[in-house]
Amino acid sequence: MAVEGAVDFPTLDGSKARIGIIKTRWNKEDVSNLVNGCKKALKETGVDDANVFETEVPGAFELPYAARLLALSGTVDAVVCVGVLVKGDTMHFEYISDAVSSGIMNVGLQTAVPCVFGVLTCNTEEQVKARSTGKHNHGESWGQTAVEMALLRGEALGGAQKPSMGFGAPVEVGSTAKSSGPKIGF
């Protein structure tokens, strides 16, 4: 039975998916639990261990930059950014949460590589534990989301073909030749 408010995922075949995981060093134990949940889901959807690329950054603020580098490398079909932010007494939490969520979303939109927002933004340590352990480990749904979005990307872009700014293969200006690449959406 699904957790109330949880996403129901279809059966996913991630056997050809290449997934990047970028994790933070802050809140190391909780982040490790989330990454383990993500890897569990990747394995359950058929992603080969050799197709899971993992790296780490100091904190959540660095996640979007690292995600952009990984997305632009062409080595992954989706990226999961994993971190934990806990609200404190200052505005730091709000600034970092906003910057990181916007940054991760922008990386996905700008690179055409899905970037999963796997950052817990909690008010208390208890909320973090409840969402990073046991049967409610959010890392599992983040792994499934990465595979589903990688498959969607592959369907939309014609499998392993890399996008060319989203409009097919380039054509020389002034040429009467038609683009030989796939035309997506327009």
mmCIF file with all atom_site columns, C-alpha atoms in Angstrom:
data_model
loop_
_atom_site.group_PDB
_atom_site.id
_atom_site.type_symbol
_atom_site.label_atom_id
_atom_site.label_alt_id
_atom_site.label_comp_id
_atom_site.label_asym_id
_atom_site.label_entity_id
_atom_site.label_seq_id
_atom_site.pdbx_PDB_ins_code
_atom_site.Cartn_x
_atom_site.Cartn_y
_atom_site.Cartn_z
_atom_site.occupancy
_atom_site.B_iso_or_equiv
_atom_site.pdbx_formal_charge
_atom_site.auth_seq_id
_atom_site.auth_comp_id
_atom_site.auth_asym_id
_atom_site.auth_atom_id
_atom_site.pdbx_PDB_model_num
ATOM 1   C CA . MET A 1 1   ? 0.000  0.000  0.000   1.00 0.00 ? 1   MET A CA 1
ATOM 2   C CA . ALA A 1 2   ? 1.315  3.411  -0.924  1.00 0.00 ? 2   ALA A CA 1
ATOM 3   C CA . VAL A 1 3   ? 1.978  6.118  1.630   1.00 0.00 ? 3   VAL A CA 1
ATOM 4   C CA . GLU A 1 4   ? -0.734 8.771  1.579   1.00 0.00 ? 4   GLU A CA 1
ATOM 5   C CA . GLY A 1 5   ? 0.357  11.406 -0.901  1.00 0.00 ? 5   GLY A CA 1
ATOM 6   C CA . ALA A 1 6   ? 3.039  9.128  -2.383  1.00 0.00 ? 6   ALA A CA 1
ATOM 7   C CA . VAL A 1 7   ? 3.518  8.792  -6.124  1.00 0.00 ? 7   VAL A CA 1
ATOM 8   C CA . ASP A 1 8   ? 2.526  5.529  -7.780  1.00 0.00 ? 8   ASP A CA 1
ATOM 9   C CA . PHE A 1 9   ? 5.147  4.544  -10.347 1.00 0.00 ? 9   PHE A CA 1
ATOM 10  C CA . PRO A 1 10  ? 4.537  2.331  -13.368 1.00 0.00 ? 10  PRO A CA 1
ATOM 11  C CA . THR A 1 11  ? 6.754  -0.680 -13.983 1.00 0.00 ? 11  THR A CA 1
ATOM 12  C CA . LEU A 1 12  ? 10.038 0.817  -15.113 1.00 0.00 ? 12  LEU A CA 1
ATOM 13  C CA . ASP A 1 13  ? 12.801 -0.774 -17.197 1.00 0.00 ? 13  ASP A CA 1
ATOM 14  C CA . GLY A 1 14  ? 15.973 1.087  -16.342 1.00 0.00 ? 14  GLY A CA 1
ATOM 15  C CA . SER A 1 15  ? 18.302 -1.519 -17.850 1.00 0.00 ? 15  SER A CA 1
ATOM 16  C CA . LYS A 1 16  ? 19.728 1.004  -20.329 1.00 0.00 ? 16  LYS A CA 1
ATOM 17  C CA . ALA A 1 17  ? 19.527 4.092  -18.121 1.00 0.00 ? 17  ALA A CA 1
ATOM 18  C CA . ARG A 1 18  ? 22.634 5.929  -16.910 1.00 0.00 ? 18  ARG A CA 1
ATOM 19  C CA . ILE A 1 19  ? 21.965 7.779  -13.660 1.00 0.00 ? 19  ILE A CA 1
ATOM 20  C CA . GLY A 1 20  ? 24.159 10.291 -11.850 1.00 0.00 ? 20  GLY A CA 1
ATOM 21  C CA . ILE A 1 21  ? 23.865 10.839 -8.114  1.00 0.00 ? 21  ILE A CA 1
ATOM 22  C CA . ILE A 1 22  ? 25.360 13.968 -6.597  1.00 0.00 ? 22  ILE A CA 1
ATOM 23  C CA . LYS A 1 23  ? 25.298 14.056 -2.803  1.00 0.00 ? 23  LYS A CA 1
ATOM 24  C CA . THR A 1 24  ? 26.277 16.623 -0.200  1.00 0.00 ? 24  THR A CA 1
ATOM 25  C CA . ARG A 1 25  ? 28.702 16.101 2.670   1.00 0.00 ? 25  ARG A CA 1
ATOM 26  C CA . TRP A 1 26  ? 26.499 18.077 5.094   1.00 0.00 ? 26  TRP A CA 1
ATOM 27  C CA . ASN A 1 27  ? 24.230 15.794 7.172   1.00 0.00 ? 27  ASN A CA 1
ATOM 28  C CA . LYS A 1 28  ? 26.298 12.849 5.970   1.00 0.00 ? 28  LYS A CA 1
ATOM 29  C CA . GLU A 1 29  ? 24.400 10.057 7.746   1.00 0.00 ? 29  GLU A CA 1
ATOM 30  C CA . ASP A 1 30  ? 20.983 11.203 6.538   1.00 0.00 ? 30  ASP A CA 1
ATOM 31  C CA . VAL A 1 31  ? 22.261 11.838 3.012   1.00 0.00 ? 31  VAL A CA 1
ATOM 32  C CA . SER A 1 32  ? 23.830 8.356  2.950   1.00 0.00 ? 32  SER A CA 1
ATOM 33  C CA . ASN A 1 33  ? 20.477 6.840  3.917   1.00 0.00 ? 33  ASN A CA 1
ATOM 34  C CA . LEU A 1 34  ? 18.783 8.740  1.093   1.00 0.00 ? 34  LEU A CA 1
ATOM 35  C CA . VAL A 1 35  ? 21.438 7.709  -1.440  1.00 0.00 ? 35  VAL A CA 1
ATOM 36  C CA . ASN A 1 36  ? 21.069 4.075  -0.341  1.00 0.00 ? 36  ASN A CA 1
ATOM 37  C CA . GLY A 1 37  ? 17.314 4.354  -0.896  1.00 0.00 ? 37  GLY A CA 1
ATOM 38  C CA . CYS A 1 38  ? 17.920 5.850  -4.333  1.00 0.00 ? 38  CYS A CA 1
ATOM 39  C CA . LYS A 1 39  ? 20.354 3.060  -5.269  1.00 0.00 ? 39  LYS A CA 1
ATOM 40  C CA . LYS A 1 40  ? 17.880 0.447  -4.041  1.00 0.00 ? 40  LYS A CA 1
ATOM 41  C CA . ALA A 1 41  ? 15.227 1.824  -6.384  1.00 0.00 ? 41  ALA A CA 1
ATOM 42  C CA . LEU A 1 42  ? 17.689 2.016  -9.272  1.00 0.00 ? 42  LEU A CA 1
ATOM 43  C CA . LYS A 1 43  ? 18.607 -1.636 -8.771  1.00 0.00 ? 43  LYS A CA 1
ATOM 44  C CA . GLU A 1 44  ? 14.917 -2.636 -8.547  1.00 0.00 ? 44  GLU A CA 1
ATOM 45  C CA . THR A 1 45  ? 14.215 -0.898 -11.867 1.00 0.00 ? 45  THR A CA 1
ATOM 46  C CA . GLY A 1 46  ? 17.111 -2.725 -13.545 1.00 0.00 ? 46  GLY A CA 1
ATOM 47  C CA . VAL A 1 47  ? 19.771 -0.014 -13.655 1.00 0.00 ? 47  VAL A CA 1
ATOM 48  C CA . ASP A 1 48  ? 23.161 -1.720 -13.814 1.00 0.00 ? 48  ASP A CA 1
ATOM 49  C CA . ASP A 1 49  ? 25.573 -0.739 -11.016 1.00 0.00 ? 49  ASP A CA 1
ATOM 50  C CA . ALA A 1 50  ? 28.105 0.210  -13.710 1.00 0.00 ? 50  ALA A CA 1
ATOM 51  C CA . ASN A 1 51  ? 25.608 2.797  -14.998 1.00 0.00 ? 51  ASN A CA 1
ATOM 52  C CA . VAL A 1 52  ? 25.291 4.610  -11.663 1.00 0.00 ? 52  VAL A CA 1
ATOM 53  C CA . PHE A 1 53  ? 27.743 7.482  -11.299 1.00 0.00 ? 53  PHE A CA 1
ATOM 54  C CA . GLU A 1 54  ? 28.143 8.997  -7.846  1.00 0.00 ? 54  GLU A CA 1
ATOM 55  C CA . THR A 1 55  ? 30.016 12.068 -6.682  1.00 0.00 ? 55  THR A CA 1
ATOM 56  C CA . GLU A 1 56  ? 29.809 14.522 -3.807  1.00 0.00 ? 56  GLU A CA 1
ATOM 57  C CA . VAL A 1 57  ? 29.960 18.231 -3.192  1.00 0.00 ? 57  VAL A CA 1
ATOM 58  C CA . PRO A 1 58  ? 30.431 20.211 0.034   1.00 0.00 ? 58  PRO A CA 1
ATOM 59  C CA . GLY A 1 59  ? 26.843 21.427 0.465   1.00 0.00 ? 59  GLY A CA 1
ATOM 60  C CA . ALA A 1 60  ? 23.458 21.886 -1.142  1.00 0.00 ? 60  ALA A CA 1
ATOM 61  C CA . PHE A 1 61  ? 24.367 25.240 -2.715  1.00 0.00 ? 61  PHE A CA 1
ATOM 62  C CA . GLU A 1 62  ? 26.928 23.432 -4.904  1.00 0.00 ? 62  GLU A CA 1
ATOM 63  C CA . LEU A 1 63  ? 24.446 20.834 -6.207  1.00 0.00 ? 63  LEU A CA 1
ATOM 64  C CA . PRO A 1 64  ? 23.155 22.802 -9.232  1.00 0.00 ? 64  PRO A CA 1
ATOM 65  C CA . TYR A 1 65  ? 26.648 23.570 -10.532 1.00 0.00 ? 65  TYR A CA 1
ATOM 66  C CA . ALA A 1 66  ? 27.793 19.961 -10.178 1.00 0.00 ? 66  ALA A CA 1
ATOM 67  C CA . ALA A 1 67  ? 24.538 18.763 -11.772 1.00 0.00 ? 67  ALA A CA 1
ATOM 68  C CA . ARG A 1 68  ? 25.114 21.061 -14.742 1.00 0.00 ? 68  ARG A CA 1
ATOM 69  C CA . LEU A 1 69  ? 28.641 19.746 -15.259 1.00 0.00 ? 69  LEU A CA 1
ATOM 70  C CA . LEU A 1 70  ? 27.434 16.147 -15.077 1.00 0.00 ? 70  LEU A CA 1
ATOM 71  C CA . ALA A 1 71  ? 24.485 16.817 -17.396 1.00 0.00 ? 71  ALA A CA 1
ATOM 72  C CA . LEU A 1 72  ? 26.702 18.531 -19.962 1.00 0.00 ? 72  LEU A CA 1
ATOM 73  C CA . SER A 1 73  ? 29.216 15.662 -19.863 1.00 0.00 ? 73  SER A CA 1
ATOM 74  C CA . GLY A 1 74  ? 26.809 13.474 -21.849 1.00 0.00 ? 74  GLY A CA 1
ATOM 75  C CA . THR A 1 75  ? 27.467 10.498 -19.568 1.00 0.00 ? 75  THR A CA 1
ATOM 76  C CA . VAL A 1 76  ? 24.064 10.351 -17.853 1.00 0.00 ? 76  VAL A CA 1
ATOM 77  C CA . ASP A 1 77  ? 20.387 10.256 -18.785 1.00 0.00 ? 77  ASP A CA 1
ATOM 78  C CA . ALA A 1 78  ? 19.241 11.782 -15.477 1.00 0.00 ? 78  ALA A CA 1
ATOM 79  C CA . VAL A 1 79  ? 20.775 13.278 -12.342 1.00 0.00 ? 79  VAL A CA 1
ATOM 80  C CA . VAL A 1 80  ? 19.581 12.944 -8.751  1.00 0.00 ? 80  VAL A CA 1
ATOM 81  C CA . CYS A 1 81  ? 20.746 15.758 -6.451  1.00 0.00 ? 81  CYS A CA 1
ATOM 82  C CA . VAL A 1 82  ? 20.672 14.557 -2.831  1.00 0.00 ? 82  VAL A CA 1
ATOM 83  C CA . GLY A 1 83  ? 20.997 16.730 0.256   1.00 0.00 ? 83  GLY A CA 1
ATOM 84  C CA . VAL A 1 84  ? 19.376 17.738 3.525   1.00 0.00 ? 84  VAL A CA 1
ATOM 85  C CA . LEU A 1 85  ? 18.553 21.246 4.705   1.00 0.00 ? 85  LEU A CA 1
ATOM 86  C CA . VAL A 1 86  ? 17.244 21.819 8.229   1.00 0.00 ? 86  VAL A CA 1
ATOM 87  C CA . LYS A 1 87  ? 15.688 25.135 9.196   1.00 0.00 ? 87  LYS A CA 1
ATOM 88  C CA . GLY A 1 88  ? 17.579 27.118 11.774  1.00 0.00 ? 88  GLY A CA 1
ATOM 89  C CA . ASP A 1 89  ? 17.108 30.478 13.467  1.00 0.00 ? 89  ASP A CA 1
ATOM 90  C CA . THR A 1 90  ? 18.294 32.632 10.537  1.00 0.00 ? 90  THR A CA 1
ATOM 91  C CA . MET A 1 91  ? 17.180 33.234 6.945   1.00 0.00 ? 91  MET A CA 1
ATOM 92  C CA . HIS A 1 92  ? 20.004 30.998 5.626   1.00 0.00 ? 92  HIS A CA 1
ATOM 93  C CA . PHE A 1 93  ? 17.599 28.054 5.154   1.00 0.00 ? 93  PHE A CA 1
ATOM 94  C CA . GLU A 1 94  ? 15.217 30.078 2.987   1.00 0.00 ? 94  GLU A CA 1
ATOM 95  C CA . TYR A 1 95  ? 17.984 31.513 0.790   1.00 0.00 ? 95  TYR A CA 1
ATOM 96  C CA . ILE A 1 96  ? 19.688 28.174 0.233   1.00 0.00 ? 96  ILE A CA 1
ATOM 97  C CA . SER A 1 97  ? 16.433 26.237 -0.298  1.00 0.00 ? 97  SER A CA 1
ATOM 98  C CA . ASP A 1 98  ? 15.215 28.721 -2.898  1.00 0.00 ? 98  ASP A CA 1
ATOM 99  C CA . ALA A 1 99  ? 18.548 28.923 -4.741  1.00 0.00 ? 99  ALA A CA 1
ATOM 100 C CA . VAL A 1 100 ? 19.051 25.162 -4.807  1.00 0.00 ? 100 VAL A CA 1
ATOM 101 C CA . SER A 1 101 ? 15.529 24.275 -5.954  1.00 0.00 ? 101 SER A CA 1
ATOM 102 C CA . SER A 1 102 ? 15.592 26.909 -8.695  1.00 0.00 ? 102 SER A CA 1
ATOM 103 C CA . GLY A 1 103 ? 19.123 25.976 -9.709  1.00 0.00 ? 103 GLY A CA 1
ATOM 104 C CA . ILE A 1 104 ? 18.382 22.270 -10.039 1.00 0.00 ? 104 ILE A CA 1
ATOM 105 C CA . MET A 1 105 ? 15.223 22.944 -12.042 1.00 0.00 ? 105 MET A CA 1
ATOM 106 C CA . ASN A 1 106 ? 17.102 25.309 -14.352 1.00 0.00 ? 106 ASN A CA 1
ATOM 107 C CA . VAL A 1 107 ? 19.822 22.742 -15.016 1.00 0.00 ? 107 VAL A CA 1
ATOM 108 C CA . GLY A 1 108 ? 17.228 20.271 -16.223 1.00 0.00 ? 108 GLY A CA 1
ATOM 109 C CA . LEU A 1 109 ? 15.508 22.830 -18.418 1.00 0.00 ? 109 LEU A CA 1
ATOM 110 C CA . GLN A 1 110 ? 18.750 24.196 -19.888 1.00 0.00 ? 110 GLN A CA 1
ATOM 111 C CA . THR A 1 111 ? 20.458 20.865 -20.570 1.00 0.00 ? 111 THR A CA 1
ATOM 112 C CA . ALA A 1 112 ? 17.500 18.600 -21.447 1.00 0.00 ? 112 ALA A CA 1
ATOM 113 C CA . VAL A 1 113 ? 18.800 16.168 -18.824 1.00 0.00 ? 113 VAL A CA 1
ATOM 114 C CA . PRO A 1 114 ? 16.265 15.505 -16.060 1.00 0.00 ? 114 PRO A CA 1
ATOM 115 C CA . CYS A 1 115 ? 17.524 16.651 -12.656 1.00 0.00 ? 115 CYS A CA 1
ATOM 116 C CA . VAL A 1 116 ? 15.645 15.285 -9.661  1.00 0.00 ? 116 VAL A CA 1
ATOM 117 C CA . PHE A 1 117 ? 15.296 17.579 -6.638  1.00 0.00 ? 117 PHE A CA 1
ATOM 118 C CA . GLY A 1 118 ? 16.336 15.122 -3.935  1.00 0.00 ? 118 GLY A CA 1
ATOM 119 C CA . VAL A 1 119 ? 16.877 17.656 -1.191  1.00 0.00 ? 119 VAL A CA 1
ATOM 120 C CA . LEU A 1 120 ? 14.933 17.295 2.029   1.00 0.00 ? 120 LEU A CA 1
ATOM 121 C CA . THR A 1 121 ? 13.924 20.706 3.350   1.00 0.00 ? 121 THR A CA 1
ATOM 122 C CA . CYS A 1 122 ? 12.768 20.075 6.891   1.00 0.00 ? 122 CYS A CA 1
ATOM 123 C CA . ASN A 1 123 ? 11.998 22.070 10.015  1.00 0.00 ? 123 ASN A CA 1
ATOM 124 C CA . THR A 1 124 ? 13.470 19.514 12.452  1.00 0.00 ? 124 THR A CA 1
ATOM 125 C CA . GLU A 1 125 ? 15.914 16.632 12.657  1.00 0.00 ? 125 GLU A CA 1
ATOM 126 C CA . GLU A 1 126 ? 12.966 14.372 13.488  1.00 0.00 ? 126 GLU A CA 1
ATOM 127 C CA . GLN A 1 127 ? 11.362 15.221 10.142  1.00 0.00 ? 127 GLN A CA 1
ATOM 128 C CA . VAL A 1 128 ? 14.642 14.377 8.411   1.00 0.00 ? 128 VAL A CA 1
ATOM 129 C CA . LYS A 1 129 ? 14.828 10.948 10.100  1.00 0.00 ? 129 LYS A CA 1
ATOM 130 C CA . ALA A 1 130 ? 11.192 10.212 9.247   1.00 0.00 ? 130 ALA A CA 1
ATOM 131 C CA . ARG A 1 131 ? 11.875 10.928 5.552   1.00 0.00 ? 131 ARG A CA 1
ATOM 132 C CA . SER A 1 132 ? 15.315 9.337  5.177   1.00 0.00 ? 132 SER A CA 1
ATOM 133 C CA . THR A 1 133 ? 14.893 5.952  6.861   1.00 0.00 ? 133 THR A CA 1
ATOM 134 C CA . GLY A 1 134 ? 12.736 2.857  6.748   1.00 0.00 ? 134 GLY A CA 1
ATOM 135 C CA . LYS A 1 135 ? 9.740  2.476  4.471   1.00 0.00 ? 135 LYS A CA 1
ATOM 136 C CA . HIS A 1 136 ? 9.396  6.253  4.033   1.00 0.00 ? 136 HIS A CA 1
ATOM 137 C CA . ASN A 1 137 ? 12.909 6.804  2.628   1.00 0.00 ? 137 ASN A CA 1
ATOM 138 C CA . HIS A 1 138 ? 12.343 9.480  -0.026  1.00 0.00 ? 138 HIS A CA 1
ATOM 139 C CA . GLY A 1 139 ? 15.520 8.390  -1.823  1.00 0.00 ? 139 GLY A CA 1
ATOM 140 C CA . GLU A 1 140 ? 13.611 5.438  -3.248  1.00 0.00 ? 140 GLU A CA 1
ATOM 141 C CA . SER A 1 141 ? 11.058 7.610  -5.043  1.00 0.00 ? 141 SER A CA 1
ATOM 142 C CA . TRP A 1 142 ? 13.840 9.896  -6.263  1.00 0.00 ? 142 TRP A CA 1
ATOM 143 C CA . GLY A 1 143 ? 15.557 6.893  -7.883  1.00 0.00 ? 143 GLY A CA 1
ATOM 144 C CA . GLN A 1 144 ? 12.321 5.817  -9.545  1.00 0.00 ? 144 GLN A CA 1
ATOM 145 C CA . THR A 1 145 ? 11.696 9.375  -10.711 1.00 0.00 ? 145 THR A CA 1
ATOM 146 C CA . ALA A 1 146 ? 15.175 9.510  -12.278 1.00 0.00 ? 146 ALA A CA 1
ATOM 147 C CA . VAL A 1 147 ? 14.549 6.314  -14.242 1.00 0.00 ? 147 VAL A CA 1
ATOM 148 C CA . GLU A 1 148 ? 11.079 7.380  -15.369 1.00 0.00 ? 148 GLU A CA 1
ATOM 149 C CA . MET A 1 149 ? 12.343 10.776 -16.516 1.00 0.00 ? 149 MET A CA 1
ATOM 150 C CA . ALA A 1 150 ? 15.394 9.229  -18.238 1.00 0.00 ? 150 ALA A CA 1
ATOM 151 C CA . LEU A 1 151 ? 13.017 6.959  -20.175 1.00 0.00 ? 151 LEU A CA 1
ATOM 152 C CA . LEU A 1 152 ? 10.778 9.914  -21.050 1.00 0.00 ? 152 LEU A CA 1
ATOM 153 C CA . ARG A 1 153 ? 13.804 11.869 -22.257 1.00 0.00 ? 153 ARG A CA 1
ATOM 154 C CA . GLY A 1 154 ? 14.928 8.922  -24.393 1.00 0.00 ? 154 GLY A CA 1
ATOM 155 C CA . GLU A 1 155 ? 11.502 8.611  -26.002 1.00 0.00 ? 155 GLU A CA 1
ATOM 156 C CA . ALA A 1 156 ? 11.247 12.336 -26.674 1.00 0.00 ? 156 ALA A CA 1
ATOM 157 C CA . LEU A 1 157 ? 14.742 12.680 -28.110 1.00 0.00 ? 157 LEU A CA 1
ATOM 158 C CA . GLY A 1 158 ? 14.835 9.461  -30.112 1.00 0.00 ? 158 GLY A CA 1
ATOM 159 C CA . GLY A 1 159 ? 16.795 7.149  -27.854 1.00 0.00 ? 159 GLY A CA 1
ATOM 160 C CA . ALA A 1 160 ? 20.493 7.790  -27.475 1.00 0.00 ? 160 ALA A CA 1
ATOM 161 C CA . GLN A 1 161 ? 20.599 10.767 -29.811 1.00 0.00 ? 161 GLN A CA 1
ATOM 162 C CA . LYS A 1 162 ? 21.812 13.958 -28.206 1.00 0.00 ? 162 LYS A CA 1
ATOM 163 C CA . PRO A 1 163 ? 19.607 17.006 -28.617 1.00 0.00 ? 163 PRO A CA 1
ATOM 164 C CA . SER A 1 164 ? 20.741 19.870 -30.801 1.00 0.00 ? 164 SER A CA 1
ATOM 165 C CA . MET A 1 165 ? 19.203 22.773 -28.905 1.00 0.00 ? 165 MET A CA 1
ATOM 166 C CA . GLY A 1 166 ? 15.881 20.927 -29.158 1.00 0.00 ? 166 GLY A CA 1
ATOM 167 C CA . PHE A 1 167 ? 15.288 21.650 -32.839 1.00 0.00 ? 167 PHE A CA 1
ATOM 168 C CA . GLY A 1 168 ? 17.115 18.865 -34.684 1.00 0.00 ? 168 GLY A CA 1
ATOM 169 C CA . ALA A 1 169 ? 20.466 18.874 -36.464 1.00 0.00 ? 169 ALA A CA 1
ATOM 170 C CA . PRO A 1 170 ? 22.035 22.225 -37.342 1.00 0.00 ? 170 PRO A CA 1
ATOM 171 C CA . VAL A 1 171 ? 21.625 23.600 -40.867 1.00 0.00 ? 171 VAL A CA 1
ATOM 172 C CA . GLU A 1 172 ? 23.996 26.133 -42.392 1.00 0.00 ? 172 GLU A CA 1
ATOM 173 C CA . VAL A 1 173 ? 22.486 29.621 -42.582 1.00 0.00 ? 173 VAL A CA 1
ATOM 174 C CA . GLY A 1 174 ? 21.312 30.346 -46.134 1.00 0.00 ? 174 GLY A CA 1
ATOM 175 C CA . SER A 1 175 ? 21.264 26.654 -47.068 1.00 0.00 ? 175 SER A CA 1
ATOM 176 C CA . THR A 1 176 ? 18.177 25.157 -48.690 1.00 0.00 ? 176 THR A CA 1
ATOM 177 C CA . ALA A 1 177 ? 18.952 21.757 -47.183 1.00 0.00 ? 177 ALA A CA 1
ATOM 178 C CA . LYS A 1 178 ? 16.570 20.376 -44.603 1.00 0.00 ? 178 LYS A CA 1
ATOM 179 C CA . SER A 1 179 ? 17.761 19.279 -41.187 1.00 0.00 ? 179 SER A CA 1
ATOM 180 C CA . SER A 1 180 ? 18.321 15.513 -41.098 1.00 0.00 ? 180 SER A CA 1
ATOM 181 C CA . GLY A 1 181 ? 17.917 15.335 -37.322 1.00 0.00 ? 181 GLY A CA 1
ATOM 182 C CA . PRO A 1 182 ? 14.764 14.616 -35.405 1.00 0.00 ? 182 PRO A CA 1
ATOM 183 C CA . LYS A 1 183 ? 12.292 17.438 -35.015 1.00 0.00 ? 183 LYS A CA 1
ATOM 184 C CA . ILE A 1 184 ? 10.882 17.480 -31.513 1.00 0.00 ? 184 ILE A CA 1
ATOM 185 C CA . GLY A 1 185 ? 7.507  19.041 -30.808 1.00 0.00 ? 185 GLY A CA 1
ATOM 186 C CA . PHE A 1 186 ? 7.353  21.720 -33.505 1.00 0.00 ? 186 PHE A CA 1
#
